[in-house]
Amino acid sequence: MDQDLIKKIPHKTIQRLSQYRRALLLCFEQGKTHIFSHEIANLQHITAVQVRRDLMLIGYSGNLRKGYNIKDLIELIGKIIDSPNGQKVAIFGMGNFGRAISKYFSGRRSKLTIVAGFDVSPDKVGKEIVGIPCYHMDKAREIILQEGIKIGIITVPGDQAVETAKAMVEAGMKGILNYSPTPVEVPENVFLEEYDMVTSLEKVAFYVKEH
Amino acid sequence: MDQDLIKKIPHKTIQRLSQYRRALLLCFEQGKTHIFSHEIANLQHITAVQVRRDLMLIGYSGNLRKGYNIKDLIELIGKIIDSPNGQKVAIFGMGNFGRAISKYFSGRRSKLTIVAGFDVSPDKVGKEIVGIPCYHMDKAREIILQEGIKIGIITVPGDQAVETAKAMVEAGMKGILNYSPTPVEVPENVFLEEYDMVTSLEKVAFYVKEH
DNA sequence: TTTGCCCTGTTAATTAAATAACAAATTATG
DNA sequence: CATAATTTGTTATTTAATTAACAGGGCAAA
């Protein structure tokens, strides 16, 4: 598929494609071969129109009577969002949060592999946590360069987030997912996604209050 | 402040108000009394215009020369997003993820208090985890009604999310934050927010791949 | 006093995203 | 064969959110 077209796919569509794929994988495992847009929609909180629009953007055509070929669609989504040889990921902060993420990914066949964890606590450094080797934060630069890790997840406490992000950028990382409550700065060429659980919970609380 | 006006505040603004407040609390602790919109903006990934627009929506007026009064602004944001008597929150699934959230909230003076955790694992039920009593999932309905809990966070594995959400709704919960990878269904009068770490990571990976 | 600067507050314009609308295609059915 | 029922693919419309533009106020310095 044309690279220029891929770049024009909206952020939200990219994220939905990832969701579609997971739902499709489940269907595929159940032996289903084809699926309609409204079936995909029903598996998520999405409308059938939205699904068809997203699939139009990636240039996939379904069968008018049978719907979409699940196997083909999974493959196409993979071609768009995955890297051919996979990508390595590192986690910064192996507390409960870091371990939760590691655990979630371990054993999952995926193009994304968590290959290293970093922490400062002596009872974690040097050990394997959920099958992932845990190194001291001081070793981060070395390991990142050595392994060619380009993606990192920040799960350190808020007061360490800024320095952690700085170190990550300096070691050449190109994508950062920041789960700490503190916003971090990155250069323009580094993709940053921040998610703060507290503000999200406060939002929920607000709308509960308002009925 | 007028209730009708509050309801018209965009979702994104609500979330930003929560962010502003946290940043403002830090400034306040440092002894600062006033702050300019561009200063607030610099603490987050937000523009000064956005800040002023958000504050306009909540009807707060700053001083032309000194900027915004930090104390007053913190109070006003509190009036909008907090409930006067606070709100209780329960966590469903006390694995690493559930514990991470509990730990994060414990000790934080806030109008949101996590008062109960639910799990099925015998080595968690009956114990206190980070100061939060952990009950068996079967007790959920009872505890929720007894304590009047209206907000719940789902951190159970994906295959249990749907039934968990169902139980939460049946027990009268009005707000659900679903961190499991499986979308759940709720009635219209229940506010639902879903966040999936895997799709977010895949999005980051996608944009890293595309430089 | 007057000029210039740097704020706020608000309206206008732009962009991004979701929704609606509908033509075209295909199969089943009478 | 014609009609009805579905479903896809695409364009048009609407809505939501962000960004730009700018009027107006107040202080400082000349």
CSV table of C-alpha atoms (C1' of nucleotides) in Angstrom, one decimal:
chain,number,residue,atom,x,y,z
A,1,MET,CA,0.0,0.0,0.0
A,2,ASP,CA,1.1,3.5,-0.9
A,3,GLN,CA,3.2,5.1,1.9
A,4,ASP,CA,1.8,8.5,1.3
A,5,LEU,CA,-1.7,7.2,1.8
A,6,ILE,CA,-0.8,5.5,5.1
A,7,LYS,CA,0.5,8.8,6.5
A,8,LYS,CA,-2.8,10.4,5.9
A,9,ILE,CA,-4.8,7.9,8.0
A,10,PRO,CA,-6.2,9.7,11.0
A,11,HIS,CA,-4.8,8.8,14.4
A,12,LYS,CA,-8.1,7.5,15.6
A,13,THR,CA,-8.4,5.2,12.7
A,14,ILE,CA,-5.1,3.7,13.4
A,15,GLN,CA,-6.2,3.0,16.9
A,16,ARG,CA,-9.4,1.5,15.7
A,17,LEU,CA,-7.6,-0.7,13.2
A,18,SER,CA,-5.7,-2.2,16.1
A,19,GLN,CA,-9.0,-2.8,17.9
A,20,TYR,CA,-10.5,-4.4,14.8
A,21,ARG,CA,-7.6,-6.7,14.4
A,22,ARG,CA,-7.9,-8.1,17.9
A,23,ALA,CA,-11.6,-8.7,17.5
A,24,LEU,CA,-11.0,-10.3,14.1
A,25,LEU,CA,-8.3,-12.6,15.6
A,26,LEU,CA,-10.9,-13.9,18.0
A,27,CYS,CA,-13.4,-14.5,15.2
A,28,PHE,CA,-10.8,-16.2,13.1
A,29,GLU,CA,-9.9,-18.6,16.0
A,30,GLN,CA,-13.5,-19.5,16.2
A,31,GLY,CA,-13.4,-20.6,12.6
A,32,LYS,CA,-15.3,-17.7,11.1
A,33,THR,CA,-14.1,-16.8,7.6
A,34,HIS,CA,-16.2,-13.7,6.8
A,35,ILE,CA,-17.7,-10.8,8.7
A,36,PHE,CA,-20.0,-7.9,8.0
A,37,SER,CA,-19.2,-4.3,9.0
A,38,HIS,CA,-22.0,-4.3,11.5
A,39,GLU,CA,-20.7,-7.4,13.1
A,40,ILE,CA,-17.3,-5.8,13.6
A,41,ALA,CA,-19.1,-2.7,14.9
A,42,ASN,CA,-21.0,-4.7,17.5
A,43,LEU,CA,-17.9,-6.1,18.9
A,44,GLN,CA,-16.7,-2.6,19.8
A,45,HIS,CA,-18.4,0.7,20.6
A,46,ILE,CA,-18.3,1.7,17.0
A,47,THR,CA,-20.9,2.1,14.3
A,48,ALA,CA,-20.9,0.1,11.1
A,49,VAL,CA,-20.4,3.2,9.0
A,50,GLN,CA,-17.3,4.0,11.0
A,51,VAL,CA,-15.9,0.6,10.3
A,52,ARG,CA,-16.6,0.8,6.6
A,53,ARG,CA,-15.1,4.3,6.4
A,54,ASP,CA,-11.9,3.1,8.2
A,55,LEU,CA,-11.6,0.1,5.9
A,56,MET,CA,-12.1,2.4,2.9
A,57,LEU,CA,-9.2,4.5,4.1
A,58,ILE,CA,-6.9,1.5,4.0
A,59,GLY,CA,-8.2,0.4,0.7
A,60,TYR,CA,-9.8,-2.9,1.6
A,61,SER,CA,-12.8,-4.1,-0.3
A,62,GLY,CA,-15.3,-6.6,1.1
A,63,ASN,CA,-17.6,-8.9,-0.6
A,64,LEU,CA,-21.0,-7.5,-1.1
A,65,ARG,CA,-22.8,-10.6,0.0
A,66,LYS,CA,-20.3,-12.3,2.4
A,67,GLY,CA,-18.8,-9.2,4.0
A,68,TYR,CA,-15.1,-9.0,4.7
A,69,ASN,CA,-12.6,-11.8,4.5
A,70,ILE,CA,-11.3,-12.0,8.1
A,71,LYS,CA,-7.9,-13.6,7.2
A,72,ASP,CA,-7.2,-11.1,4.5
A,73,LEU,CA,-8.2,-8.2,6.6
A,74,ILE,CA,-6.1,-9.2,9.5
A,75,GLU,CA,-3.1,-9.4,7.2
A,76,LEU,CA,-3.8,-6.1,5.6
A,77,ILE,CA,-4.1,-4.4,9.0
A,78,GLY,CA,-0.8,-6.0,10.0
A,79,LYS,CA,0.9,-4.7,6.9
A,80,ILE,CA,-0.2,-1.2,7.9
A,81,ILE,CA,0.4,-1.0,11.6
A,82,ASP,CA,3.2,-3.6,12.1
A,83,SER,CA,6.8,-3.3,11.2
A,84,PRO,CA,7.9,-6.3,9.1
A,85,ASN,CA,10.6,-7.4,11.5
A,86,GLY,CA,8.8,-6.3,14.7
A,87,GLN,CA,9.8,-3.6,17.1
A,88,LYS,CA,11.4,-3.8,20.6
A,89,VAL,CA,9.9,-2.0,23.6
A,90,ALA,CA,11.4,-1.1,27.0
A,91,ILE,CA,9.6,-0.3,30.2
A,92,PHE,CA,10.9,2.3,32.5
A,93,GLY,CA,9.8,1.6,36.1
A,94,MET,CA,9.2,-2.0,37.0
A,95,GLY,CA,6.7,-1.3,39.9
A,96,ASN,CA,3.2,-2.7,39.8
A,97,PHE,CA,2.3,-0.8,36.8
A,98,GLY,CA,5.4,-1.8,34.8
A,99,ARG,CA,4.9,-5.4,35.8
A,100,ALA,CA,1.2,-5.3,34.8
A,101,ILE,CA,2.1,-4.2,31.3
A,102,SER,CA,5.0,-6.8,31.0
A,103,LYS,CA,2.7,-9.5,32.1
A,104,TYR,CA,0.0,-8.5,29.7
A,105,PHE,CA,2.4,-8.7,26.7
A,106,SER,CA,4.4,-11.7,27.7
A,107,GLY,CA,3.6,-14.8,25.6
A,108,ARG,CA,1.4,-12.8,23.3
A,109,ARG,CA,2.5,-13.4,19.7
A,110,SER,CA,2.9,-9.9,18.4
A,111,LYS,CA,5.2,-7.7,16.5
A,112,LEU,CA,5.9,-5.8,19.6
A,113,THR,CA,8.2,-7.4,22.2
A,114,ILE,CA,9.1,-6.0,25.5
A,115,VAL,CA,12.8,-6.8,25.8
A,116,ALA,CA,14.0,-4.8,28.8
A,117,GLY,CA,12.8,-3.3,32.0
A,118,PHE,CA,14.6,-0.5,33.9
A,119,ASP,CA,14.4,0.4,37.6
A,120,VAL,CA,16.6,1.7,40.4
A,121,SER,CA,15.4,-0.6,43.1
A,122,PRO,CA,18.1,-3.2,44.1
A,123,ASP,CA,15.5,-5.9,44.6
A,124,LYS,CA,14.5,-5.7,41.0
A,125,VAL,CA,17.7,-4.9,39.1
A,126,GLY,CA,19.5,-8.1,37.9
A,127,LYS,CA,16.4,-10.2,38.1
A,128,GLU,CA,13.9,-11.4,35.5
A,129,ILE,CA,10.4,-10.1,36.0
A,130,VAL,CA,7.8,-12.0,34.0
A,131,GLY,CA,10.5,-13.2,31.7
A,132,ILE,CA,11.9,-9.7,31.1
A,133,PRO,CA,15.4,-8.9,32.3
A,134,CYS,CA,15.4,-5.9,34.6
A,135,TYR,CA,18.4,-3.6,34.4
A,136,HIS,CA,19.5,-0.6,36.4
A,137,MET,CA,18.4,2.7,35.0
A,138,ASP,CA,22.0,3.7,34.6
A,139,LYS,CA,22.4,0.9,32.0
A,140,ALA,CA,19.5,2.2,29.9
A,141,ARG,CA,21.4,4.0,27.3
A,142,GLU,CA,23.8,1.1,26.8
A,143,ILE,CA,21.0,-1.5,26.5
A,144,ILE,CA,18.8,0.7,24.3
A,145,LEU,CA,21.6,1.3,21.8
A,146,GLN,CA,22.7,-2.3,21.9
A,147,GLU,CA,19.3,-3.7,21.3
A,148,GLY,CA,18.1,-1.0,19.0
A,149,ILE,CA,15.0,-0.2,21.1
A,150,LYS,CA,13.0,2.6,19.7
A,151,ILE,CA,9.9,2.5,21.8
A,152,GLY,CA,9.6,3.1,25.6
A,153,ILE,CA,6.9,3.1,28.2
A,154,ILE,CA,7.2,5.3,31.2
A,155,THR,CA,5.8,3.9,34.5
A,156,VAL,CA,8.1,5.6,36.9
A,157,PRO,CA,6.7,7.9,39.6
A,158,GLY,CA,5.8,11.4,38.5
A,159,ASP,CA,8.8,13.1,39.9
A,160,GLN,CA,11.2,11.0,37.9
A,161,ALA,CA,9.3,11.1,34.6
A,162,VAL,CA,11.0,14.2,33.1
A,163,GLU,CA,14.5,12.9,33.6
A,164,THR,CA,13.6,9.5,32.4
A,165,ALA,CA,12.1,10.9,29.2
A,166,LYS,CA,15.2,12.9,28.7
A,167,ALA,CA,17.4,9.9,29.0
A,168,MET,CA,15.2,8.0,26.6
A,169,VAL,CA,15.4,10.7,24.0
A,170,GLU,CA,19.1,11.0,24.3
A,171,ALA,CA,19.5,7.2,23.8
A,172,GLY,CA,17.6,7.7,20.5
A,173,MET,CA,14.1,6.5,21.3
A,174,LYS,CA,11.5,7.6,18.8
A,175,GLY,CA,8.3,6.7,20.6
A,176,ILE,CA,7.3,7.3,24.2
A,177,LEU,CA,4.1,6.2,26.0
A,178,ASN,CA,4.0,8.2,29.2
A,179,TYR,CA,1.8,6.7,32.0
A,180,SER,CA,3.2,8.9,34.7
A,181,PRO,CA,1.1,11.8,35.9
A,182,THR,CA,3.8,14.3,34.9
A,183,PRO,CA,3.9,15.6,31.3
A,184,VAL,CA,7.3,15.3,29.6
A,185,GLU,CA,8.9,17.2,26.8
A,186,VAL,CA,10.3,15.5,23.7
A,187,PRO,CA,11.7,16.8,20.4
A,188,GLU,CA,9.4,17.1,17.4
A,189,ASN,CA,10.7,13.9,15.8
A,190,VAL,CA,9.7,11.8,18.8
A,191,PHE,CA,6.2,10.6,19.0
A,192,LEU,CA,4.7,11.1,22.4
A,193,GLU,CA,1.5,9.7,23.8
A,194,GLU,CA,0.5,10.6,27.4
A,195,TYR,CA,-2.3,9.0,29.4
A,196,ASP,CA,-3.1,10.0,32.9
A,197,MET,CA,-5.3,7.6,34.9
A,198,VAL,CA,-6.2,10.2,37.5
A,199,THR,CA,-7.6,12.8,35.2
A,200,SER,CA,-9.5,10.0,33.4
A,201,LEU,CA,-11.0,8.9,36.7
A,202,GLU,CA,-11.9,12.4,37.6
A,203,LYS,CA,-13.6,12.8,34.3
A,204,VAL,CA,-15.7,9.7,35.0
A,205,ALA,CA,-16.5,11.0,38.5
A,206,PHE,CA,-17.6,14.3,37.0
A,207,TYR,CA,-20.1,12.7,34.6
A,208,VAL,CA,-21.4,10.5,37.4
A,209,LYS,CA,-22.0,13.5,39.5
A,210,GLU,CA,-23.9,15.1,36.6
A,211,HIS,CA,-26.1,12.0,36.2
B,1,MET,CA,-22.0,28.1,38.9
B,2,ASP,CA,-25.0,27.3,36.7
B,3,GLN,CA,-25.6,23.6,36.3
B,4,ASP,CA,-26.8,23.9,32.7
B,5,LEU,CA,-23.5,25.6,31.8
B,6,ILE,CA,-21.5,22.9,33.5
B,7,LYS,CA,-23.2,20.3,31.4
B,8,LYS,CA,-22.1,22.0,28.2
B,9,ILE,CA,-18.4,21.9,29.0
B,10,PRO,CA,-16.7,19.6,26.5
B,11,HIS,CA,-15.3,16.3,27.7
B,12,LYS,CA,-11.8,17.4,26.8
B,13,THR,CA,-12.0,20.5,28.8
B,14,ILE,CA,-13.1,18.6,31.9
B,15,GLN,CA,-10.0,16.4,31.5
B,16,ARG,CA,-7.8,19.5,31.0
B,17,LEU,CA,-9.3,21.2,34.1
B,18,SER,CA,-8.2,18.2,36.1
B,19,GLN,CA,-4.7,18.5,34.7
B,20,TYR,CA,-4.6,22.3,35.3
B,21,ARG,CA,-5.6,21.7,38.9
B,22,ARG,CA,-2.7,19.3,39.6
B,23,ALA,CA,-0.2,21.6,38.1
B,24,LEU,CA,-1.7,24.5,40.0
B,25,LEU,CA,-1.5,22.6,43.3
B,26,LEU,CA,2.2,22.2,42.7
B,27,CYS,CA,2.6,25.9,42.1
B,28,PHE,CA,0.6,26.7,45.1
B,29,GLU,CA,2.8,24.5,47.3
B,30,GLN,CA,5.8,26.4,46.0
B,31,GLY,CA,4.3,29.6,47.3
B,32,LYS,CA,3.2,31.1,44.0
B,33,THR,CA,0.0,33.1,44.2
B,34,HIS,CA,-0.6,34.1,40.6
B,35,ILE,CA,0.0,32.5,37.2
B,36,PHE,CA,-0.4,33.5,33.5
B,37,SER,CA,-2.2,31.4,31.0
B,38,HIS,CA,1.1,30.8,29.1
B,39,GLU,CA,2.7,29.5,32.3
B,40,ILE,CA,-0.1,27.0,32.8
B,41,ALA,CA,0.2,26.0,29.2
B,42,ASN,CA,4.0,25.4,29.5
B,43,LEU,CA,3.4,23.0,32.3
B,44,GLN,CA,1.4,20.8,30.0
B,45,HIS,CA,1.2,20.1,26.3
B,46,ILE,CA,-1.4,22.8,25.8
B,47,THR,CA,-1.4,26.3,24.3
B,48,ALA,CA,-2.1,29.4,26.2
B,49,VAL,CA,-5.2,30.1,24.0
B,50,GLN,CA,-6.5,26.7,24.9
B,51,VAL,CA,-6.1,27.5,28.6
B,52,ARG,CA,-7.8,30.8,28.4
B,53,ARG,CA,-10.6,29.3,26.4
B,54,ASP,CA,-11.1,26.6,29.0
B,55,LEU,CA,-11.1,29.1,31.8
B,56,MET,CA,-13.6,31.2,29.9
B,57,LEU,CA,-15.9,28.2,29.7
B,58,ILE,CA,-15.9,27.9,33.4
B,59,GLY,CA,-16.4,31.6,33.9
B,60,TYR,CA,-13.2,32.4,35.7
B,61,SER,CA,-11.6,35.8,35.2
B,62,GLY,CA,-8.0,36.5,35.7
B,63,ASN,CA,-6.2,39.7,36.6
B,64,LEU,CA,-5.0,41.5,33.5
B,65,ARG,CA,-1.6,42.2,35.0
B,66,LYS,CA,-1.1,39.4,37.5
B,67,GLY,CA,-2.7,36.6,35.7
B,68,TYR,CA,-4.9,34.1,37.5
B,69,ASN,CA,-5.2,33.7,41.2
B,70,ILE,CA,-4.0,30.2,41.8
B,71,LYS,CA,-5.9,29.5,45.0
B,72,ASP,CA,-9.2,30.8,43.6
B,73,LEU,CA,-8.8,28.8,40.4
B,74,ILE,CA,-8.0,25.6,42.3
B,75,GLU,CA,-11.2,26.1,44.3
B,76,LEU,CA,-13.3,26.9,41.3
B,77,ILE,CA,-12.1,23.8,39.4
B,78,GLY,CA,-12.9,21.8,42.5
B,79,LYS,CA,-16.4,23.1,42.6
B,80,ILE,CA,-16.9,22.0,39.1
B,81,ILE,CA,-15.3,18.6,38.9
B,82,ASP,CA,-15.6,17.4,42.5
B,83,SER,CA,-18.6,16.3,44.5
B,84,PRO,CA,-19.0,18.2,47.7
B,85,ASN,CA,-18.9,15.1,49.9
B,86,GLY,CA,-16.5,13.1,47.7
B,87,GLN,CA,-17.1,9.9,45.8
B,88,LYS,CA,-16.2,6.3,46.5
B,89,VAL,CA,-14.4,4.1,44.0
B,90,ALA,CA,-14.0,0.4,43.8
B,91,ILE,CA,-11.4,-1.6,41.9
B,92,PHE,CA,-12.3,-4.9,40.2
B,93,GLY,CA,-9.2,-7.0,39.9
B,94,MET,CA,-6.4,-6.6,42.4
B,95,GLY,CA,-3.6,-7.9,40.2
B,96,ASN,CA,-0.6,-5.7,39.4
B,97,PHE,CA,-2.7,-3.2,37.6
B,98,GLY,CA,-5.3,-2.9,40.3
B,99,ARG,CA,-2.6,-2.5,43.0
B,100,ALA,CA,-0.8,0.1,40.9
B,101,ILE,CA,-3.9,2.2,40.8
B,102,SER,CA,-4.6,1.7,44.5
B,103,LYS,CA,-1.1,2.6,45.5
B,104,TYR,CA,-1.2,5.7,43.3
B,105,PHE,CA,-4.3,7.0,45.0
B,106,SER,CA,-3.6,6.0,48.6
B,107,GLY,CA,-2.7,8.9,50.8
B,108,ARG,CA,-3.5,11.4,48.2
B,109,ARG,CA,-6.0,13.9,49.6
B,110,SER,CA,-8.7,13.9,47.1
B,111,LYS,CA,-12.4,13.8,46.7
B,112,LEU,CA,-12.0,10.4,45.2
B,113,THR,CA,-11.4,7.5,47.6
B,114,ILE,CA,-10.8,3.9,46.7
B,115,VAL,CA,-12.7,2.1,49.4
B,116,ALA,CA,-12.8,-1.5,48.1
B,117,GLY,CA,-11.0,-4.0,45.9
B,118,PHE,CA,-12.5,-7.2,44.5
B,119,ASP,CA,-10.8,-10.3,43.3
B,120,VAL,CA,-11.3,-14.0,43.2
B,121,SER,CA,-7.9,-15.2,44.2
B,122,PRO,CA,-7.8,-16.7,47.7
B,123,ASP,CA,-4.4,-15.1,48.5
B,124,LYS,CA,-5.9,-11.6,48.0
B,125,VAL,CA,-9.5,-12.0,49.4
B,126,GLY,CA,-9.7,-11.0,53.0
B,127,LYS,CA,-6.5,-9.0,53.1
B,128,GLU,CA,-5.7,-5.4,52.9
B,129,ILE,CA,-3.8,-4.3,49.9
B,130,VAL,CA,-2.2,-0.9,50.1
B,131,GLY,CA,-4.6,-0.1,52.8
B,132,ILE,CA,-7.7,-1.1,50.8
B,133,PRO,CA,-9.8,-4.1,51.9
B,134,CYS,CA,-10.0,-6.8,49.3
B,135,TYR,CA,-13.2,-8.8,49.1
B,136,HIS,CA,-14.3,-11.7,47.0
B,137,MET,CA,-16.0,-10.8,43.7
B,138,ASP,CA,-19.2,-12.5,45.0
B,139,LYS,CA,-19.5,-9.9,47.7
B,140,ALA,CA,-19.4,-7.0,45.3
B,141,ARG,CA,-23.0,-6.3,45.1
B,142,GLU,CA,-23.4,-6.3,48.8
B,143,ILE,CA,-20.4,-4.0,49.5
B,144,ILE,CA,-21.3,-1.6,46.6
B,145,LEU,CA,-24.8,-1.1,47.9
B,146,GLN,CA,-23.7,-0.9,51.5
B,147,GLU,CA,-21.0,1.7,50.8
B,148,GLY,CA,-22.9,3.5,48.1
B,149,ILE,CA,-20.1,3.2,45.6
B,150,LYS,CA,-21.0,4.6,42.2
B,151,ILE,CA,-17.7,4.4,40.4
B,152,GLY,CA,-15.7,1.4,39.4
B,153,ILE,CA,-12.4,0.6,37.7
B,154,ILE,CA,-12.1,-2.7,35.7
B,155,THR,CA,-8.6,-4.2,35.8
B,156,VAL,CA,-9.6,-7.9,35.5
B,157,PRO,CA,-8.4,-10.0,32.6
B,158,GLY,CA,-10.2,-9.5,29.3
B,159,ASP,CA,-12.2,-12.6,29.4
B,160,GLN,CA,-13.8,-11.6,32.7
B,161,ALA,CA,-14.5,-8.0,31.8
B,162,VAL,CA,-18.0,-8.4,30.4
B,163,GLU,CA,-19.4,-10.3,33.3
B,164,THR,CA,-17.7,-7.9,35.7
B,165,ALA,CA,-19.2,-4.9,34.1
B,166,LYS,CA,-22.6,-6.5,34.1
B,167,ALA,CA,-22.4,-7.1,37.8
B,168,MET,CA,-21.3,-3.6,38.4
B,169,VAL,CA,-24.2,-2.1,36.5
B,170,GLU,CA,-26.6,-4.4,38.3
B,171,ALA,CA,-25.3,-3.2,41.6
B,172,GLY,CA,-26.1,0.3,40.6
B,173,MET,CA,-22.8,1.8,39.5
B,174,LYS,CA,-23.0,4.9,37.4
B,175,GLY,CA,-19.4,5.3,36.1
B,176,ILE,CA,-17.0,2.6,34.8
B,177,LEU,CA,-13.4,3.0,33.8
B,178,ASN,CA,-12.5,-0.1,31.8
B,179,TYR,CA,-8.8,-0.9,31.5
B,180,SER,CA,-9.3,-4.4,30.3
B,181,PRO,CA,-8.7,-5.1,26.6
B,182,THR,CA,-12.3,-6.2,26.1
B,183,PRO,CA,-15.1,-3.6,25.4
B,184,VAL,CA,-18.1,-3.9,27.7
B,185,GLU,CA,-21.7,-2.9,27.3
B,186,VAL,CA,-23.4,-0.6,29.7
B,187,PRO,CA,-26.9,1.1,29.7
B,188,GLU,CA,-27.2,4.6,28.4
B,189,ASN,CA,-27.3,6.2,31.9
B,190,VAL,CA,-23.9,4.7,32.9
B,191,PHE,CA,-20.8,6.7,31.9
B,192,LEU,CA,-18.2,4.4,30.4
B,193,GLU,CA,-14.6,5.2,29.6
B,194,GLU,CA,-12.4,2.6,28.0
B,195,TYR,CA,-8.7,2.7,27.6
B,196,ASP,CA,-6.7,-0.1,26.0
B,197,MET,CA,-3.0,0.0,26.5
B,198,VAL,CA,-2.2,-2.4,23.7
B,199,THR,CA,-3.9,-0.4,21.0
B,200,SER,CA,-2.2,2.7,22.4
B,201,LEU,CA,1.2,1.1,22.2
B,202,GLU,CA,0.5,-0.1,18.7
B,203,LYS,CA,-0.4,3.4,17.7
B,204,VAL,CA,2.9,4.6,19.1
B,205,ALA,CA,4.7,1.8,17.2
B,206,PHE,CA,2.9,2.8,14.0
B,207,TYR,CA,4.1,6.4,14.2
B,208,VAL,CA,7.6,5.4,15.1
B,209,LYS,CA,7.7,3.1,12.0
B,210,GLU,CA,6.5,6.1,9.9
B,211,HIS,CA,9.3,8.3,11.3
C,1,DT,C1',0.4,62.3,29.3
C,2,DT,C1',1.3,59.3,25.7
C,3,DT,C1',3.3,55.3,23.6
C,4,DG,C1',4.2,50.6,23.7
C,5,DC,C1',3.9,46.3,25.7
C,6,DC,C1',1.8,42.3,27.5
C,7,DC,C1',-1.9,40.4,29.3
C,8,DT,C1',-7.1,38.6,29.2
C,9,DG,C1',-11.5,37.4,27.1
C,10,DT,C1',-14.2,36.5,23.1
C,11,DT,C1',-15.5,35.9,18.4
C,12,DA,C1',-14.3,34.0,14.0
C,13,DA,C1',-12.0,30.6,11.1
C,14,DT,C1',-10.0,26.3,10.5
C,15,DT,C1',-9.3,21.6,11.1
C,16,DA,C1',-10.5,16.9,12.5
C,17,DA,C1',-13.8,13.5,13.3
C,18,DA,C1',-18.1,11.4,13.2
C,19,DT,C1',-22.5,10.8,11.2
C,20,DA,C1',-25.9,10.7,7.6
C,21,DA,C1',-27.2,9.8,3.0
C,22,DC,C1',-27.3,7.3,-0.9
C,23,DA,C1',-25.7,5.0,-5.4
C,24,DA,C1',-24.2,0.6,-7.0
C,25,DA,C1',-23.9,-4.3,-6.6
C,26,DT,C1',-25.4,-8.9,-5.6
C,27,DT,C1',-28.3,-12.4,-4.2
C,28,DA,C1',-32.8,-14.4,-3.1
C,29,DT,C1',-37.5,-14.7,-4.2
C,30,DG,C1',-41.9,-14.5,-6.3
D,1,DC,C1',-37.5,-11.6,-15.3
D,2,DA,C1',-38.5,-8.1,-12.0
D,3,DT,C1',-38.6,-6.8,-7.2
D,4,DA,C1',-37.1,-6.6,-2.6
D,5,DA,C1',-33.6,-7.0,0.7
D,6,DT,C1',-28.9,-6.4,2.1
D,7,DT,C1',-24.5,-4.7,2.2
D,8,DT,C1',-20.5,-2.2,0.5
D,9,DG,C1',-18.1,2.1,-0.8
D,10,DT,C1',-18.1,7.0,-1.2
D,11,DT,C1',-19.6,11.7,-1.0
D,12,DA,C1',-22.0,15.3,1.7
D,13,DT,C1',-23.2,17.1,6.0
D,14,DT,C1',-22.9,17.9,10.7
D,15,DT,C1',-20.7,18.2,14.9
D,16,DA,C1',-16.8,18.8,18.0
D,17,DA,C1',-12.5,20.7,19.0
D,18,DT,C1',-8.6,23.5,18.1
D,19,DT,C1',-6.4,27.4,16.5
D,20,DA,C1',-6.2,32.1,14.9
D,21,DA,C1',-7.4,36.9,15.3
D,22,DC,C1',-8.1,40.8,17.6
D,23,DA,C1',-10.4,44.3,20.8
D,24,DG,C1',-9.7,46.2,25.2
D,25,DG,C1',-7.5,47.0,29.7
D,26,DG,C1',-3.8,48.4,32.6
D,27,DC,C1',0.8,49.2,33.9
D,28,DA,C1',5.6,51.0,32.9
D,29,DA,C1',8.6,53.9,31.0
D,30,DA,C1',9.6,57.9,28.3
